[in-house]
Amino acid sequence: MTRLDETKGDVPEELVPTVDELTTTLEAVQDPKTSPQDRQGVIESVKQLTIALKAIGDDSTPPKLRKRLIPFVKQASAALKVGYARRVPAEARSFLLMVVKRTTSTLSMICAPRTPQKLRDQLIATSEVVNHTVSSGVLNHTVSSGELNPTVAARSGTEKSGWFALQLSAAVQTAAAQPMPREKKDALVGTAYKQSKQLKVLSDHKTSTKDRTEAAKDMQNRSTRLRHQQEAAASAQGQPKDPIGKAAEVCTNAIFNTVPEHRIAQRLQNLIPDNWTPKGVKDFWKARAEGDKMLDVLAQLQNDKRVHAPVKIASLITQLAKLVSRSELFSTIGSPDSGYCQATAMYLDTDFGIAVGTWLE
């Protein structure tokens, strides 16, 4: 019996179907055709949701928290299920699952006994708006996986919802994972919460054109403030001290997990083996450090064959830096991963005189 199954006897009856739904989703991602990234994203999300289910089933959990967790768990489970609707394009599916993984990563902190109630409420409310926006957008095809580049998305009407949701998912993940002074955490989550309320207005099809325009303008201004808060949270921790191989590995995996596959494939076409190109890459899964100069890049081809090949760190990172600019780094991939990208850029600049996009500007 899995930890998820064990929660079934303790949760309220209304959550039993949700536990069954999560079990079904876990079984579905075992299909060999599922990309490794999507599978891992679902597994991590369910792991976090299991923490919430255990808290809901625990009589010592404050009633107010239990009441707030129930709809969050239901909605997150439904969002994961949306990812497996047949008509959802592959890149949109990956985007949705990545966002849900980020929002559910907050549950450990939300369920921690010493977390202030206001912080809990804001994290839950923000995560719910983000999950609803993305899952609804994916089903309605208003969040296009091909337009997830923040620079493009910020200019394209309803695509703005997808970009703002992406930034908010990174913000709540940062707040939950990154050690920082309480006042900085409260400020970051508070800004994200205010932004989520406007995102709800922006993404509501009933909102008038005038109100949507005003909401988008307000959100653009707050988005800049949110980015600065994310950067401040990262800089307070200092840059990672890991060697270049490890830093490049973390950075690369974060970008692989965030940027649409077709954009990565276009950028890396001259670095990957020729025999990958005719088949096409379905999923740039991850990279593993092989010393200080090389990364072993793992991928899944469109025919579901798993392949890997060594790539020079300098060549790979300089290409990835062209996909995500310095101004988008923290908002797109979040912290602490963005710090590893900057650390890698610093290594390459200092030791080899190689400029890495705009990451050090």
XYZ file of N, CA and C in Angstrom, residues 54-234:
543
model
N -2.701 13.883 4.390
C -2.414 13.398 5.740
C -2.761 14.461 6.775
N -2.492 15.726 6.448
C -2.833 16.818 7.365
C -4.351 16.939 7.506
N -5.063 16.784 6.415
C -6.532 16.862 6.458
C -7.102 15.743 7.317
N -6.500 14.559 7.240
C -6.986 13.414 8.004
C -6.515 13.370 9.444
N -5.654 14.327 9.827
C -5.110 14.371 11.185
C -5.978 15.272 12.060
N -6.522 14.713 13.136
C -7.414 15.485 14.019
C -6.712 16.657 14.697
N -5.390 16.613 14.764
C -4.662 17.707 15.412
C -4.467 18.909 14.499
N -4.756 18.751 13.214
C -4.645 19.871 12.276
C -5.750 20.881 12.553
N -5.418 22.170 12.637
C -6.449 23.193 12.890
C -7.592 23.097 11.887
N -8.830 23.163 12.363
C -9.991 23.043 11.463
C -9.960 24.029 10.298
N -9.489 25.263 10.534
C -9.445 26.262 9.473
C -8.504 25.829 8.359
N -7.369 25.243 8.742
C -6.415 24.778 7.735
C -6.987 23.595 6.963
N -7.604 22.674 7.659
C -8.206 21.514 6.988
C -9.241 21.983 5.963
N -10.038 22.972 6.351
C -11.083 23.485 5.466
C -10.487 24.126 4.220
N -9.340 24.818 4.366
C -8.705 25.486 3.226
C -7.988 24.491 2.319
N -7.480 23.407 2.905
C -6.721 22.437 2.115
C -7.610 21.598 1.204
N -8.820 21.318 1.630
C -9.686 20.415 0.862
C -9.907 20.904 -0.571
N -10.353 22.156 -0.790
C -10.537 22.589 -2.188
C -9.227 22.694 -2.963
N -8.133 23.030 -2.278
C -6.827 23.111 -2.941
C -6.443 21.741 -3.496
N -6.593 20.709 -2.683
C -6.234 19.357 -3.117
C -7.122 18.911 -4.272
N -8.417 19.173 -4.157
C -9.340 18.795 -5.229
C -8.955 19.463 -6.547
N -8.679 20.762 -6.467
C -8.369 21.513 -7.683
C -7.052 21.068 -8.307
N -6.028 20.868 -7.476
C -4.729 20.439 -7.996
C -4.839 19.065 -8.654
N -5.599 18.175 -8.051
C -5.797 16.850 -8.635
C -6.504 16.956 -9.984
N -7.513 17.818 -10.044
C -8.244 18.015 -11.301
C -7.331 18.598 -12.374
N -6.426 19.500 -11.966
C -5.493 20.096 -12.926
C -4.548 19.039 -13.494
N -4.056 18.141 -12.642
C -3.203 17.059 -13.123
C -3.956 16.182 -14.115
N -5.223 15.972 -13.853
C -6.045 15.158 -14.747
C -6.214 15.841 -16.104
N -6.362 17.168 -16.081
C -6.482 17.928 -17.323
C -5.272 17.672 -18.229
N -4.107 17.524 -17.599
C -2.893 17.289 -18.368
C -2.955 16.048 -19.237
N -3.888 15.166 -18.960
C -3.983 13.931 -19.735
C -5.227 13.865 -20.606
N -5.868 15.016 -20.807
C -6.940 15.074 -21.794
C -6.321 14.895 -23.178
N -6.932 14.106 -24.013
C -6.334 13.740 -25.300
C -6.072 14.942 -26.189
N -6.920 15.962 -26.080
C -6.766 17.087 -26.996
C -5.749 18.118 -26.522
N -5.108 17.882 -25.372
C -4.108 18.822 -24.865
C -2.777 18.589 -25.572
N -2.224 19.603 -26.245
C -0.928 19.448 -26.917
C 0.179 19.103 -25.915
N 1.204 18.405 -26.384
C 2.247 17.903 -25.493
C 2.941 19.011 -24.706
N 3.282 20.116 -25.372
C 3.997 21.179 -24.673
C 3.095 21.901 -23.680
N 1.819 22.041 -24.016
C 0.878 22.646 -23.074
C 0.715 21.744 -21.852
N 0.710 20.433 -22.083
C 0.627 19.479 -20.972
C 1.828 19.635 -20.043
N 3.009 19.694 -20.620
C 4.220 19.828 -19.807
C 4.214 21.128 -19.016
N 3.742 22.200 -19.648
C 3.647 23.490 -18.971
C 2.711 23.398 -17.779
N 1.537 22.813 -17.991
C 0.561 22.671 -16.909
C 1.125 21.846 -15.757
N 1.735 20.711 -16.061
C 2.263 19.837 -15.012
C 3.406 20.502 -14.255
N 4.212 21.291 -14.960
C 5.296 22.015 -14.308
C 4.753 23.054 -13.332
N 3.722 23.779 -13.741
C 3.124 24.798 -12.875
C 2.494 24.153 -11.641
N 1.772 23.052 -11.822
C 1.158 22.372 -10.679
C 2.228 21.844 -9.728
N 3.335 21.354 -10.277
C 4.437 20.893 -9.419
C 4.947 22.047 -8.556
N 5.042 23.223 -9.144
C 5.511 24.379 -8.387
C 4.521 24.791 -7.301
N 3.241 24.867 -7.653
C 2.267 25.323 -6.660
C 2.097 24.313 -5.527
N 2.126 23.026 -5.851
C 1.976 22.027 -4.795
C 3.227 21.925 -3.926
N 4.366 22.437 -4.427
C 5.589 22.421 -3.609
C 5.437 23.286 -2.362
N 4.423 24.139 -2.338
C 4.182 25.005 -1.176
C 3.526 24.261 -0.017
N 3.029 23.054 -0.259
C 2.211 22.374 0.753
C 2.998 21.971 1.998
N 4.282 21.685 1.845
C 5.076 21.359 3.036
C 5.099 22.536 4.001
N 5.287 23.741 3.462
C 5.300 24.926 4.310
C 3.898 25.265 4.804
N 2.907 25.124 3.935
C 1.530 25.416 4.329
C 1.095 24.532 5.503
N 1.486 23.276 5.463
C 1.063 22.323 6.494
C 1.957 22.334 7.733
N 3.076 23.056 7.682
C 3.967 23.117 8.842
C 3.265 23.836 9.999
N 3.327 23.299 11.214
C 2.575 23.856 12.349
C 2.875 25.319 12.645
N 4.101 25.768 12.403
C 4.479 27.130 12.783
C 4.259 28.161 11.675
N 3.767 27.757 10.538
C 3.524 28.717 9.468
C 2.352 29.619 9.822
N 2.518 30.943 9.776
C 1.410 31.859 10.111
C 0.204 31.651 9.201
N -0.975 31.804 9.756
C -2.189 31.552 8.999
C -2.319 32.469 7.786
N -1.935 33.735 7.937
C -2.039 34.668 6.811
C -1.174 34.199 5.650
N 0.039 33.738 5.951
C 0.935 33.246 4.904
C 0.339 32.019 4.236
N -0.226 31.142 5.032
C -0.893 29.954 4.469
C -2.004 30.354 3.518
N -2.868 31.246 3.996
C -4.028 31.640 3.197
C -3.612 32.264 1.869
N -2.578 33.103 1.904
C -2.135 33.761 0.677
C -1.488 32.774 -0.290
N -0.708 31.835 0.233
C -0.102 30.821 -0.627
C -1.163 29.942 -1.278
N -2.145 29.532 -0.492
C -3.209 28.687 -1.030
C -4.012 29.439 -2.082
N -4.415 30.667 -1.761
C -5.233 31.452 -2.685
C -4.494 31.714 -3.994
N -3.219 32.078 -3.897
C -2.428 32.346 -5.099
C -2.281 31.082 -5.940
N -1.971 29.979 -5.293
C -1.782 28.711 -6.013
C -3.068 28.272 -6.703
N -4.199 28.481 -6.043
C -5.480 28.084 -6.640
C -5.770 28.899 -7.898
N -5.513 30.203 -7.857
C -5.745 31.045 -9.033
C -4.833 30.614 -10.175
N -3.561 30.358 -9.858
C -2.602 29.942 -10.889
C -3.029 28.620 -11.523
N -3.362 27.635 -10.698
C -3.760 26.328 -11.232
C -5.016 26.430 -12.089
N -5.978 27.229 -11.626
C -7.220 27.390 -12.396
C -6.949 28.091 -13.727
N -6.133 29.139 -13.683
C -5.830 29.891 -14.904
C -5.168 29.006 -15.950
N -4.182 28.235 -15.518
C -3.423 27.426 -16.467
C -4.249 26.251 -16.977
N -4.938 25.547 -16.085
C -5.714 24.387 -16.540
C -6.856 24.820 -17.447
N -7.509 25.945 -17.130
C -8.585 26.449 -17.989
C -8.015 26.916 -19.327
N -6.881 27.597 -19.266
C -6.265 28.080 -20.492
C -5.812 26.959 -21.398
N -5.273 25.895 -20.808
C -4.829 24.747 -21.608
C -6.018 24.083 -22.288
N -7.107 23.895 -21.563
C -8.287 23.267 -22.151
C -8.894 24.121 -23.259
N -8.843 25.442 -23.052
C -9.420 26.354 -24.038
C -8.417 26.798 -25.095
N -7.163 26.292 -24.949
C -6.084 26.623 -25.885
C -5.790 28.118 -25.926
N -6.004 28.822 -24.812
C -5.617 30.228 -24.740
C -4.234 30.374 -24.152
N -3.693 29.299 -23.580
C -2.305 29.297 -23.135
C -1.553 28.402 -24.105
N -0.944 29.014 -25.094
C -0.283 28.263 -26.150
C 1.134 27.904 -25.744
N 1.473 26.634 -25.839
C 2.819 26.216 -25.455
C 3.878 26.861 -26.324
N 3.512 27.260 -27.520
C 4.480 27.899 -28.386
C 4.741 29.347 -28.031
N 3.939 29.922 -27.147
C 4.089 31.328 -26.803
C 4.461 31.515 -25.345
N 5.115 30.519 -24.756
C 5.451 30.617 -23.347
C 6.711 31.429 -23.093
N 7.384 31.848 -24.163
C 8.489 32.776 -23.976
C 7.920 34.057 -23.379
N 8.339 34.450 -22.166
C 7.747 35.608 -21.515
C 7.770 36.867 -22.371
N 8.816 37.070 -23.143
C 8.910 38.271 -23.962
C 7.774 38.309 -24.977
N 7.462 37.155 -25.547
C 6.381 37.074 -26.526
C 5.039 37.128 -25.814
N 4.894 36.356 -24.749
C 3.619 36.242 -24.066
C 3.148 37.574 -23.521
N 4.061 38.410 -23.102
C 3.683 39.690 -22.507
C 3.014 40.610 -23.515
N 3.140 40.278 -24.817
C 2.588 41.158 -25.834
C 1.303 40.617 -26.462
N 0.826 39.470 -26.038
C -0.144 38.767 -26.886
C -1.485 38.482 -26.240
N -2.166 39.511 -25.754
C -3.540 39.350 -25.300
C -3.709 38.329 -24.210
N -4.508 37.293 -24.497
C -4.784 36.280 -23.482
C -3.537 35.508 -23.087
N -2.504 35.553 -23.931
C -1.256 34.880 -23.574
C -0.641 35.475 -22.326
N -1.002 36.727 -21.991
C -0.458 37.350 -20.797
C -0.786 36.526 -19.558
N -1.951 35.914 -19.526
C -2.344 35.111 -18.374
C -1.353 33.980 -18.144
N -0.920 33.339 -19.228
C 0.041 32.245 -19.099
C 1.370 32.710 -18.538
N 1.846 33.861 -19.006
C 3.125 34.372 -18.524
C 3.028 34.768 -17.054
N 1.966 35.492 -16.675
C 1.826 35.902 -15.280
C 1.676 34.685 -14.366
N 0.956 33.666 -14.831
C 0.810 32.444 -14.036
C 2.157 31.762 -13.850
N 2.976 31.775 -14.902
C 4.312 31.179 -14.822
C 5.148 31.897 -13.771
N 5.131 33.226 -13.795
C 5.910 33.986 -12.825
C 5.404 33.747 -11.400
N 4.088 33.704 -11.230
C 3.534 33.481 -9.898
C 3.884 32.092 -9.375
N 3.894 31.098 -10.256
C 4.266 29.752 -9.806
C 5.708 29.725 -9.333
N 6.585 30.473 -10.025
C 7.978 30.558 -9.604
C 8.100 31.300 -8.276
N 7.258 32.320 -8.082
C 7.322 33.121 -6.854
C 6.916 32.308 -5.628
N 5.823 31.556 -5.731
C 5.388 30.778 -4.562
C 6.340 29.627 -4.285
N 6.911 29.059 -5.344
C 7.909 28.007 -5.154
C 9.136 28.567 -4.446
N 9.565 29.754 -4.849
C 10.705 30.403 -4.209
C 10.427 30.664 -2.742
N 9.244 31.169 -2.439
C 8.880 31.468 -1.053
C 8.895 30.218 -0.193
N 8.490 29.095 -0.771
C 8.426 27.853 -0.006
C 9.781 27.177 0.136
N 10.648 27.360 -0.856
C 11.900 26.594 -0.877
C 13.116 27.381 -0.441
N 13.093 28.696 -0.627
C 14.293 29.499 -0.407
C 14.315 30.067 1.013
N 15.349 29.767 1.788
C 15.456 30.381 3.115
C 15.601 31.887 2.969
N 14.832 32.643 3.722
C 14.908 34.100 3.676
C 14.280 34.673 4.937
N 14.636 35.900 5.304
C 14.037 36.525 6.484
C 12.521 36.575 6.356
N 11.839 36.493 7.475
C 10.379 36.455 7.475
C 9.773 37.652 6.744
N 10.336 38.861 6.942
C 9.748 40.023 6.290
C 9.854 39.948 4.772
N 10.961 39.382 4.270
C 11.109 39.229 2.826
C 10.141 38.181 2.283
N 9.975 37.098 3.026
C 9.030 36.056 2.612
C 7.605 36.602 2.593
N 7.241 37.336 3.661
C 5.895 37.918 3.729
C 5.660 38.888 2.581
N 6.686 39.696 2.264
C 6.551 40.674 1.188
C 6.395 39.990 -0.163
N 7.199 38.945 -0.413
C 7.128 38.221 -1.684
C 5.771 37.559 -1.860
N 5.320 36.861 -0.834
C 4.026 36.176 -0.920
C 2.886 37.187 -1.010
N 3.010 38.310 -0.287
C 1.972 39.331 -0.333
C 1.833 39.931 -1.720
N 2.955 40.205 -2.372
C 2.912 40.736 -3.735
C 2.316 39.713 -4.697
N 2.714 38.456 -4.537
C 2.174 37.395 -5.389
C 0.664 37.262 -5.195
N 0.220 37.390 -3.965
C -1.217 37.280 -3.675
C -1.995 38.396 -4.364
N -1.493 39.635 -4.268
C -2.166 40.755 -4.941
C -2.179 40.551 -6.449
N -1.075 40.039 -6.963
C -0.997 39.778 -8.402
C -1.996 38.706 -8.820
N -2.184 37.707 -7.975
C -3.111 36.618 -8.315
C -4.555 37.116 -8.381
N -4.890 38.090 -7.553
C -6.254 38.627 -7.592
C -6.513 39.335 -8.922
N -5.491 40.021 -9.442
C -5.634 40.657 -10.739
C -5.607 39.633 -11.873
N -4.828 38.563 -11.677
C -4.805 37.499 -12.681
C -6.187 36.870 -12.829
N -6.886 36.760 -11.724
C -8.254 36.215 -11.757
C -9.156 37.097 -12.615
N -8.978 38.410 -12.497
C -9.749 39.348 -13.310
C -9.350 39.226 -14.782
N -8.044 39.197 -15.031
C -7.532 39.156 -16.396
C -7.981 37.914 -17.151
N -8.006 36.783 -16.460
C -8.296 35.509 -17.131
C -9.775 35.158 -17.178
N -10.618 35.969 -16.554
C -12.061 35.722 -16.549
C -12.662 36.195 -17.868
N -13.299 35.287 -18.594
C -13.856 35.651 -19.902
C -14.976 36.672 -19.797
N -15.522 36.852 -18.594
C -16.589 37.834 -18.403
C -16.051 39.249 -18.206
N -14.761 39.382 -17.985
C -14.161 40.691 -17.773
C -14.233 41.525 -19.054
N -14.615 42.791 -18.918
C -14.711 43.676 -20.075
C -13.320 43.969 -20.633
N -13.286 44.403 -21.867
C -12.014 44.738 -22.504
C -11.302 45.844 -21.742
N -12.051 46.834 -21.293
C -11.466 47.948 -20.548
C -10.841 47.457 -19.245
N -11.596 46.642 -18.494
C -11.082 46.143 -17.214
C -9.889 45.209 -17.429
N -9.909 44.442 -18.503
C -8.792 43.543 -18.777
C -7.531 44.343 -19.107
N -7.701 45.409 -19.850
C -6.553 46.257 -20.190
C -5.967 46.888 -18.938
N -6.829 47.377 -18.054
C -6.362 48.002 -16.812
C -5.685 46.972 -15.911
N -6.262 45.777 -15.846
C -5.673 44.722 -15.017
C -4.291 44.336 -15.547
N -4.159 44.224 -16.862
C -2.875 43.857 -17.463
C -1.812 44.913 -17.185
N -2.195 46.180 -17.259
C -1.248 47.256 -16.981
C -0.795 47.220 -15.531
N -1.750 47.037 -14.625
C -1.424 46.953 -13.196
C -0.517 45.762 -12.917
N -0.807 44.642 -13.583
C -0.015 43.434 -13.368
C 1.387 43.566 -13.924
N 1.538 44.289 -15.027
C 2.862 44.473 -15.604
C 3.764 45.235 -14.644
N 3.194 46.253 -13.990
C 3.967 47.017 -13.009
C 4.323 46.153 -11.799
N 3.359 45.388 -11.309
C 3.608 44.549 -10.144
C 4.540 43.391 -10.499
N 4.511 42.957 -11.740
C 5.401 41.892 -12.183
C 6.857 42.293 -12.024
N 7.153 43.549 -12.322
C 8.521 44.050 -12.149
C 8.915 44.026 -10.677
N 8.002 44.459 -9.813
C 8.291 44.439 -8.376
C 8.489 43.011 -7.884
N 7.688 42.104 -8.380
C 7.798 40.699 -7.987
C 9.152 40.127 -8.409
N 9.584 40.486 -9.610
C 10.887 40.009 -10.090
C 12.015 40.531 -9.211
N 11.940 41.793 -8.830
C 12.973 42.360 -7.969
C 12.993 41.672 -6.600
N 11.811 41.322 -6.092
C 11.757 40.619 -4.810
C 12.344 39.220 -4.924
N 12.102 38.559 -6.049
C 12.687 37.234 -6.267
C 14.213 37.333 -6.340
N 14.697 38.335 -7.034
C 16.139 38.523 -7.154
C 16.770 38.848 -5.802
N 16.073 39.672 -5.013
C 16.590 40.029 -3.688
C 16.655 38.811 -2.783
N 15.641 37.941 -2.878
C 15.632 36.719 -2.067
C 16.804 35.827 -2.426
N 17.118 35.764 -3.717
C 18.238 34.925 -4.161
C 19.577 35.529 -3.763
